[in-house]
Coordinates of C-alpha atoms in Angstrom, one line a residue:
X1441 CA 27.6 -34.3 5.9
X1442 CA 24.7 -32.6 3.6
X1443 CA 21.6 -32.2 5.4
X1444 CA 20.1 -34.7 2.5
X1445 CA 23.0 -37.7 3.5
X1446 CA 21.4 -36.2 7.5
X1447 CA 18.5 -37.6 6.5
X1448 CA 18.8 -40.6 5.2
X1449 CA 21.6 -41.7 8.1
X1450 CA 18.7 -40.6 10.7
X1451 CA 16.3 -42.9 9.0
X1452 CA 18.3 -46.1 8.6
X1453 CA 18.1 -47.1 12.0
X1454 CA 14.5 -46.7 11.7
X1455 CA 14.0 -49.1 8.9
X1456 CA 17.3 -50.8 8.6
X1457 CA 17.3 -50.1 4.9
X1458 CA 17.6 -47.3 2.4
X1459 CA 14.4 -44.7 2.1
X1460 CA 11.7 -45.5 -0.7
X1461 CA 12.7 -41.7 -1.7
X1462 CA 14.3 -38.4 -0.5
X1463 CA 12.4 -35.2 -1.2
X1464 CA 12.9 -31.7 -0.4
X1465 CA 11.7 -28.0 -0.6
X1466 CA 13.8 -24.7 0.6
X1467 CA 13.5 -21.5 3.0
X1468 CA 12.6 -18.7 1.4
X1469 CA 13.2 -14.8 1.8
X1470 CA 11.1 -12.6 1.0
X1471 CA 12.4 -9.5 -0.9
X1472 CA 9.5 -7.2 -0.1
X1473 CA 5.7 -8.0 1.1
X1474 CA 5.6 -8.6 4.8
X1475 CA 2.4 -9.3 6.8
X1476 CA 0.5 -8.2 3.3
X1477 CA -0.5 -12.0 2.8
X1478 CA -3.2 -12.9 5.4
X1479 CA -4.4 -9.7 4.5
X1480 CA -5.0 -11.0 1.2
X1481 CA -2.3 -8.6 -0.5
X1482 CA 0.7 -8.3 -2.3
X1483 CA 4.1 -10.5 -1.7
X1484 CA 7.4 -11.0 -3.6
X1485 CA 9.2 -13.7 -1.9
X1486 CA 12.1 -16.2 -3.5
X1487 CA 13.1 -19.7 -3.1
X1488 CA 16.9 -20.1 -1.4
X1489 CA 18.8 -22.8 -2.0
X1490 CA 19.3 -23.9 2.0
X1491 CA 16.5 -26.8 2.0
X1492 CA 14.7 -29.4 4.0
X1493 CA 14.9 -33.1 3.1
X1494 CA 12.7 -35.6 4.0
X1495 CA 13.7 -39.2 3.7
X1496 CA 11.1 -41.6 3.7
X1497 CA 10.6 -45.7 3.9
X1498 CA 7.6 -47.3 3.8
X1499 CA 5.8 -49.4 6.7
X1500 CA 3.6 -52.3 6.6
X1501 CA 1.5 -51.2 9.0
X1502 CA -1.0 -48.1 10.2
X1503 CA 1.4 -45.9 11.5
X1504 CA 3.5 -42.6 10.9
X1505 CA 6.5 -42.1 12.7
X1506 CA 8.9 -39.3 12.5
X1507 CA 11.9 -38.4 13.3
X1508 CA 14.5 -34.9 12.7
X1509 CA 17.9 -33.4 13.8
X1510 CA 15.6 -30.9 15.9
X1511 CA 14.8 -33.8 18.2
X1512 CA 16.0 -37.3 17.3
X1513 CA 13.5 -39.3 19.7
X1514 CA 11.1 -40.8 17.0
X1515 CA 7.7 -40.0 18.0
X1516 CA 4.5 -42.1 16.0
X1517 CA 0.9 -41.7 15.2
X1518 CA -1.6 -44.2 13.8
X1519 CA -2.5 -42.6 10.7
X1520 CA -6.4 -43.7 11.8
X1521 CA -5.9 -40.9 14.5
X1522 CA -4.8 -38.1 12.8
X1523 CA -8.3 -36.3 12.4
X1524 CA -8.9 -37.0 16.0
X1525 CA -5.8 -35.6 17.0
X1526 CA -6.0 -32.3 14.7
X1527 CA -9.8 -31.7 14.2
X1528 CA -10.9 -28.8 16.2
X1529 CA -9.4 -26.1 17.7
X1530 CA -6.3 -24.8 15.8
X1531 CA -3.2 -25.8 17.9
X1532 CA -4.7 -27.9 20.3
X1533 CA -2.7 -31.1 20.0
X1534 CA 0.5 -28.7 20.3
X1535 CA -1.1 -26.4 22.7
X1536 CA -2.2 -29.6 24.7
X1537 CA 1.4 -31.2 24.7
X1538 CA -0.1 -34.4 22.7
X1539 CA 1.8 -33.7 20.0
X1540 CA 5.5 -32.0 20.2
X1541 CA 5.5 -28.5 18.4
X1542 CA 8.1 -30.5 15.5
X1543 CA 6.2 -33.2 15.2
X1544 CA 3.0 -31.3 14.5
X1545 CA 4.6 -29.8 11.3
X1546 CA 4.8 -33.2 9.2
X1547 CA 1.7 -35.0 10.7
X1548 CA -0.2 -32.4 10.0
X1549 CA 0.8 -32.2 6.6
X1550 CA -0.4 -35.6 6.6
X1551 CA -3.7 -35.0 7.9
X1552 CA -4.2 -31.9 6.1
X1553 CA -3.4 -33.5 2.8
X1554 CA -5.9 -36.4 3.3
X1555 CA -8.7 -34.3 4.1
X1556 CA -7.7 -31.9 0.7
X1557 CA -8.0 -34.8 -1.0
X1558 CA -10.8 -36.6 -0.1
X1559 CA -8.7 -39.6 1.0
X1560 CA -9.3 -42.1 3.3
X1561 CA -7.0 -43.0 6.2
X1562 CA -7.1 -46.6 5.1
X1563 CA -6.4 -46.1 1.8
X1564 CA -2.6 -45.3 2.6
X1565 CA -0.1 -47.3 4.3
X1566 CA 2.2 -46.3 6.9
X1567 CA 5.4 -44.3 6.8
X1568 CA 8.9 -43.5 8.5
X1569 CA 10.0 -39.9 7.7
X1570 CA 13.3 -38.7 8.9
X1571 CA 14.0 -34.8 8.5
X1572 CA 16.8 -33.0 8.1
X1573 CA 17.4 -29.2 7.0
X1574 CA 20.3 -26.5 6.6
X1575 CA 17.3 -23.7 6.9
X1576 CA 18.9 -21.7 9.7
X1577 CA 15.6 -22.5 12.5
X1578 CA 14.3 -19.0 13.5
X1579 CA 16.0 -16.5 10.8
X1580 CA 13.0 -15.8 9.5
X1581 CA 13.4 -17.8 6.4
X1582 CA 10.6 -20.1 6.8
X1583 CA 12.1 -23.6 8.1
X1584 CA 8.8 -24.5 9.1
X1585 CA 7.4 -23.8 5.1
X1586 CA 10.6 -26.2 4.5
X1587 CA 9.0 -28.9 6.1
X1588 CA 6.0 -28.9 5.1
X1589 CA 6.7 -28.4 1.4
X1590 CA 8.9 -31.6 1.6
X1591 CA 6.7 -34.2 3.7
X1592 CA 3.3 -33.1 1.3
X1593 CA 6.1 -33.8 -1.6
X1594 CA 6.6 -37.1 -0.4
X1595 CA 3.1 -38.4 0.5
X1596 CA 2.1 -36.6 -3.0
X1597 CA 4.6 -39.1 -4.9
X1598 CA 4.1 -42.3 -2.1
X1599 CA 0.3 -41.7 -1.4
X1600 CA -0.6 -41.2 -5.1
X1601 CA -2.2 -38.1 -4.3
X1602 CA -1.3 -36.1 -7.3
X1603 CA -0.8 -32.9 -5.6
X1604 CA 0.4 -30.0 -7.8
X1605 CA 2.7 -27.2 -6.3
X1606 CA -0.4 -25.0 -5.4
X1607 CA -2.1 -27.8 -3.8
X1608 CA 1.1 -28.7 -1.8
X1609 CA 1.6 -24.9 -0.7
X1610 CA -2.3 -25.3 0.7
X1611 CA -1.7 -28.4 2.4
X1612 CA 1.1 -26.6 4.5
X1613 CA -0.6 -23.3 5.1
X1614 CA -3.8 -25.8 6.6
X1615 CA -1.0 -27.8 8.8
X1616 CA 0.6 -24.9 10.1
X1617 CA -2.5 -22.7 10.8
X1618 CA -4.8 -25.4 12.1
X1619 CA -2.4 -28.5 13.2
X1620 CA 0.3 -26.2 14.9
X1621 CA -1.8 -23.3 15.3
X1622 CA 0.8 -20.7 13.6
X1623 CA -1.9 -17.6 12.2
X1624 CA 0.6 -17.0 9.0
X1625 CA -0.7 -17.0 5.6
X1626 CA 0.1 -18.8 2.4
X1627 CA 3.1 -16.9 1.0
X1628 CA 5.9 -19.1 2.1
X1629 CA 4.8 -22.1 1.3
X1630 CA 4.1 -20.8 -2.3
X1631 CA 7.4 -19.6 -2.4
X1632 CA 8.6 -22.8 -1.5
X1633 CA 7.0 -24.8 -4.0
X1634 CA 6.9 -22.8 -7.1
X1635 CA 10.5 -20.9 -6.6
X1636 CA 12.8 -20.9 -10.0
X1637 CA 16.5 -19.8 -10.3
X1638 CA 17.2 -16.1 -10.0
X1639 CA 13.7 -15.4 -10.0
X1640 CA 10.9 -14.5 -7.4
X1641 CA 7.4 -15.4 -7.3
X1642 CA 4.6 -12.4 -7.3
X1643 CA 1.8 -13.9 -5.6
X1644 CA -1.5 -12.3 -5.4
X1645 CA -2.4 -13.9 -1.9
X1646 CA -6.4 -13.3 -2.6
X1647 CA -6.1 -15.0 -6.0
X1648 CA -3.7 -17.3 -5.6
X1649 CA -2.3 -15.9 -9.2
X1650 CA 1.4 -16.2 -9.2
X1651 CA 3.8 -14.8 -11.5
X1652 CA 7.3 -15.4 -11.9
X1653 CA 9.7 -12.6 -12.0
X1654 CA 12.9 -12.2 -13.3
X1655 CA 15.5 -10.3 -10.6
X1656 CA 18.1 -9.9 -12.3
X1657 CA 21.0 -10.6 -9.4
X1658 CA 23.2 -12.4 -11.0
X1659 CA 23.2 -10.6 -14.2
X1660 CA 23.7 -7.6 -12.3
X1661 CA 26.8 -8.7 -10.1
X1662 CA 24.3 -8.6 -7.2
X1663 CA 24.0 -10.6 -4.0
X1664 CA 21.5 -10.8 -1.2
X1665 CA 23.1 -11.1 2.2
X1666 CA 21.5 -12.0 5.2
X1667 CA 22.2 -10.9 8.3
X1668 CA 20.5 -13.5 11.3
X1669 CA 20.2 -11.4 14.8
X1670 CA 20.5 -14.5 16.2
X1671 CA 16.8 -13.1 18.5
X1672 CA 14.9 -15.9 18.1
X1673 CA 10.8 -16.0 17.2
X1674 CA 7.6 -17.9 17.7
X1675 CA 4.5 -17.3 15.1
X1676 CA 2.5 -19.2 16.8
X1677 CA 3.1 -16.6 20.3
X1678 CA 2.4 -13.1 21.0
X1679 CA 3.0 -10.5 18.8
X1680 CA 2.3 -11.8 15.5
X1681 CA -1.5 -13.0 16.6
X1682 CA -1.7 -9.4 18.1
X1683 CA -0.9 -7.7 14.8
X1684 CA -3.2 -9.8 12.4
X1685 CA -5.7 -9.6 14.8
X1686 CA -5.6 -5.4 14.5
X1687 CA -5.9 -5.9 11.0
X1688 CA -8.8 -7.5 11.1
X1689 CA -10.0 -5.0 13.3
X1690 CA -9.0 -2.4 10.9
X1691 CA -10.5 -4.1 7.8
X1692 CA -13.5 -4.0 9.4
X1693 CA -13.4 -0.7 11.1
X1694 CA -13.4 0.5 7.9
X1695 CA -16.0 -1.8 6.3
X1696 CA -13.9 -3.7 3.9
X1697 CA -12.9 -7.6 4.1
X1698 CA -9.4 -7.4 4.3
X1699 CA -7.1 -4.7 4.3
X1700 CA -6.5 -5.5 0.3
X1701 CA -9.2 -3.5 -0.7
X1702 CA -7.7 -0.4 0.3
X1703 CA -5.5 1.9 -1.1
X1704 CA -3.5 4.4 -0.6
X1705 CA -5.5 7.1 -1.4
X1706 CA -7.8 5.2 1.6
X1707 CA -5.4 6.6 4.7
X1708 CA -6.9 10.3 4.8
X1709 CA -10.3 8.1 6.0
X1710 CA -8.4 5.5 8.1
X1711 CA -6.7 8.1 9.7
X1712 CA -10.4 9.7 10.8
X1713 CA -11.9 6.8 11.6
X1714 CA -9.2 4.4 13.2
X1715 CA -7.8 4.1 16.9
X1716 CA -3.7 5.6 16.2
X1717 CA -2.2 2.6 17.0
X1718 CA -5.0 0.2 14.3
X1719 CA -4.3 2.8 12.2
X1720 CA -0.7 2.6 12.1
X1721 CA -0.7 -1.1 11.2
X1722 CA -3.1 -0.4 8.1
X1723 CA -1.1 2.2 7.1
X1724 CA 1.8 -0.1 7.3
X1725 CA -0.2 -3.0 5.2
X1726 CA -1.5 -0.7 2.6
X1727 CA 1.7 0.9 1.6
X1728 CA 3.4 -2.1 1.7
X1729 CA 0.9 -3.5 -1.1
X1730 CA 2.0 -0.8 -2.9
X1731 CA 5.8 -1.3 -2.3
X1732 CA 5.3 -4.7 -3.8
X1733 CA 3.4 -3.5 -6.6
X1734 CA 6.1 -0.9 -7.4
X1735 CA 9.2 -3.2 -6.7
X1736 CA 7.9 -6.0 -9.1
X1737 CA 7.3 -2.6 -11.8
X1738 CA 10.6 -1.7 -11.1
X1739 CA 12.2 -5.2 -11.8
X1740 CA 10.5 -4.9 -15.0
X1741 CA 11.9 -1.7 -16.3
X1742 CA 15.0 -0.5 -14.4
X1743 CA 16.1 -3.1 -13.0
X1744 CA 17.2 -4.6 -9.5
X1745 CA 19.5 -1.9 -8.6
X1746 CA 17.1 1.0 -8.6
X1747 CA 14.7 -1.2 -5.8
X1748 CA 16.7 0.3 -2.8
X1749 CA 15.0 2.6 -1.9
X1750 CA 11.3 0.5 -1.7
X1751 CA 13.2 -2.0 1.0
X1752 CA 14.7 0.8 2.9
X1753 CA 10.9 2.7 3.2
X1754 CA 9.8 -1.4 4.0
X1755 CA 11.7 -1.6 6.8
X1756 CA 10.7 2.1 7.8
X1757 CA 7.2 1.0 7.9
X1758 CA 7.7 -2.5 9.8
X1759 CA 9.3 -0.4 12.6
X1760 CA 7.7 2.5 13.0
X1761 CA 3.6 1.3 12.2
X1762 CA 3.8 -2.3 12.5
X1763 CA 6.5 -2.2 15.5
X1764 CA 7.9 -5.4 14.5
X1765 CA 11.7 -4.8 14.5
X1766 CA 14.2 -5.0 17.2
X1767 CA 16.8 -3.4 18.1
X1768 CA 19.1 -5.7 16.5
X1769 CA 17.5 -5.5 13.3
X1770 CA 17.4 -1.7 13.2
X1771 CA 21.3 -2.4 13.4
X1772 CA 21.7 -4.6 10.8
X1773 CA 20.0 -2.5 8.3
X1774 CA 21.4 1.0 9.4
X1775 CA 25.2 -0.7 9.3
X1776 CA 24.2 -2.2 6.0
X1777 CA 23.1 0.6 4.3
X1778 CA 25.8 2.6 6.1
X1779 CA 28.6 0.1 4.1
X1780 CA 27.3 0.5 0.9
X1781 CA 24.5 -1.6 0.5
X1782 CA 21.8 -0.7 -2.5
X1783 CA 19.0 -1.4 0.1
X1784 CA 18.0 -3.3 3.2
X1785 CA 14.9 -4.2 5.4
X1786 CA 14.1 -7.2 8.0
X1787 CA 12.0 -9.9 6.6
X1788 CA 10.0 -12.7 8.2
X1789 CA 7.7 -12.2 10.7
X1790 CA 9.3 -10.0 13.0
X1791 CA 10.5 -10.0 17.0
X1792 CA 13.6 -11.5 15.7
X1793 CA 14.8 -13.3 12.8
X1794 CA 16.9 -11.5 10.1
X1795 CA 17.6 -8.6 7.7
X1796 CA 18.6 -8.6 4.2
X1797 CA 20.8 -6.4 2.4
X1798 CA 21.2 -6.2 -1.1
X1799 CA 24.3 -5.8 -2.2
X1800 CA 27.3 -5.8 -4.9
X1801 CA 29.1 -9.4 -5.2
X1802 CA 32.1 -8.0 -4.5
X1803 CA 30.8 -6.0 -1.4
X1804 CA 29.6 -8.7 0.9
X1805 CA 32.7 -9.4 3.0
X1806 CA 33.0 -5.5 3.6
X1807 CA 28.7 -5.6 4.4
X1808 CA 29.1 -8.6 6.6
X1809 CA 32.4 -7.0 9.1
X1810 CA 30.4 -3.8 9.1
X1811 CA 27.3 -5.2 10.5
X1812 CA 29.8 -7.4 12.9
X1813 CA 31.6 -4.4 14.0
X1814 CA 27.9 -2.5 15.0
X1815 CA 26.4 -5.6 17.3
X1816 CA 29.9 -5.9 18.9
X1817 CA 29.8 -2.1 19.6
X1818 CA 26.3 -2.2 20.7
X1819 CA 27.1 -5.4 22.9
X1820 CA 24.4 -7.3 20.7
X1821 CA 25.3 -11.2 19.9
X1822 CA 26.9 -11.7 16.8
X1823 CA 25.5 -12.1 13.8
X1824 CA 25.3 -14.9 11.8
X1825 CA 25.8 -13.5 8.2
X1826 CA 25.6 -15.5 4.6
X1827 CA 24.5 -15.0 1.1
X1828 CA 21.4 -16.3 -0.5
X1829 CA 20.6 -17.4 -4.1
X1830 CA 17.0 -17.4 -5.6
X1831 CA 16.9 -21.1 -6.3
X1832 CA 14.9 -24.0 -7.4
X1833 CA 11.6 -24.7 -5.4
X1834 CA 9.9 -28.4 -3.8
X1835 CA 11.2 -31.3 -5.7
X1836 CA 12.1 -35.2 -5.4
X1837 CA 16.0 -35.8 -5.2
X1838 CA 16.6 -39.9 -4.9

């Protein structure tokens, strides 16, 4: 069964009828740009075709109840309490058990999209929303952008609020920063909304000015495998709040707003004036900006073949100065590259997740074994290992 059919099956006992709509919106991966976003820099993420659906019917009443594989007791808020419930501190309905962590995800789309609106909570009606999703949960492919990029979809289209894919990215980002209380910034759900086939988005994250650009995989007998650790993460935990919160510190240890507005020509400074380990993570941000810059240049004229070398020196950097790898992801990248692969790095947030390996279509199988044959010699858990296309972004399927 498709996760869309998933769906609509988990919502008919619900309403005893079919939905008023299914919409959906993918993962994403993110072929170079990581932790560069809520520093107001450079990303270069793409749309995959593994997607979230939402399947909605409509209530006659004040209430929004939902419902998903992750956790198929139906829980329900009056849509009247939604700004009571996710006003004020970011994460505090979550944080405060009010509110389960899944739950939090589509309601406070819901609230987040009424207050971007200017909406009323009486001028909508109540809704039944049944999710369902073949984004692998903690791969670091964004399930959570998934979400939300389907449920402000579907209140876009059933609320009348005439959200554009820019608008819908910002709805998530506010639902997952304040409602959930994950600190990530606004490049997957951008991804998720505006991806197009074979193609990734270049988003300036202080703009907001996106660009598609072409990658060239298929035309280039090219594939992007992913290798999932199987470690799981939590954004909203630990080490990811730790590491935004020393580039803050750095961007204003060095008396600029964000770490955007430095260069690399800007280290020989940072180096003088910064604690080792705050400088290591603005190191790690700046010349990352500059990997995207270059990889997106190199699209452009050579090609997607000649970008190995910028996701092997990514990864580099995300180990060594942002100390976000694992073990496990070291692995996958060094068997990867060891099998042939053109280049490799982890992506996602870190502490977990997955790596991806750019390879030749006709290489994958050998790719996959050999990162297999590492974990199992290193006594890690198995990989879980597929192929991802750059596909279409947010849309409304029935």
């Amino acid at each position: 069964m498709t996760a869309q059919h998933e769906a609509i099956e988990l919502l008919r006992p619900l309403t005893g009828g079919e939905p008023a709509g299914v919409w959906s919106a993918p993962g994403r991966a993110n072929l170079i740009g990581e932790h560069t976003d809520y520093n107001e820099g450079f990303v270069l993420p793409f749309a995959i075709e593994h997607r979230t659906y939402a399947a909605v019917g409509m209530r006659g009443d004040r209430i929004l109840r939902v419902i998903s594989t992750l956790d198929r007791a139906p829980f329900e808020l009056s849509i009247d309490a939604l700004a009571a419930t996710f006003d004020g501190a970011a994460g505090h309905a979550v944080q405060s058990g009010s509110v389960p962590e899944w739950a939090a995800y589509p309601l406070g789309v819901a609230w987040a999209a009424l207050a971007a609106t200017g909406r009323s909570a009486s001028d909508v009606g109540g809704l039944d929303i049944a999710l369902a999703s073949d984004v692998p949960v903690g791969a670091g492919l964004s399930s959570s952008a998934a979400i939300e990029g389907a449920t402000a979809s579907a209140l876009s289209d059933l609320w009348e609020l005439g959200l554009d894919g820019l608008s819908i990215a910002k709805i998530g980002r506010t639902a997952e920063n304040e409602a959930v209380g994950a600190p990530t910034g606004i490049m997957d759900q951008v991804s998720s909304t505006l991806g197009r086939p074979d193609a990734a988005t270049f988003l300036d994250c202080r703009t907001l000015a996106t660009e598609s650009v072409d990658l060239g995989f298929a035309r280039e007998g090219l594939a992007l495998l992913v290798i999932d650790t199987q470690v799981t993460h939590a954004h909203s935990t630990g080490g990811y709040r730790d590491r935004r919160a020393s580039c803050e510190k750095g961007a204003a240890d060095m008396g600029v707003p964000s770490l955007r507005d430095l260069s690399v020509d800007d280290l020989a400074r940072a180096a003088e004036t910064l604690d080792e380990v705050t400088f290591r993570r603005v190191r790690h941000i700046v010349t990352e900006n500059q990997r995207v810059l270059d990889t997106v240049a190199t699209l452009r004229t050579a090609g997607p073949r000649a970008i190995g070398d910028l996701l092997v020196a990514s990864h580099a950097s995300m180990r060594d100065d942002f100390e976000i790898s694992v073990p496990e992801l070291d692995t996958a990248v060094e068997a990867a590259l060891a099998a042939g692969a053109i280049g490799a790095r982890m992506t996602g947030g870190g502490f977990g997740g997955a790596a991806i390996a750019l390879v030749d279509a006709d290489r994958v199988d050998v790719v996959a074994e050999a990162a297999h044959a590492a974990f199992a010699e290193r006594g890690f858990r198995a990989p879980h290992t597929f192929t991802v296309t750059p596909s279409e972004g947010a849309r409304r399927d029935a």
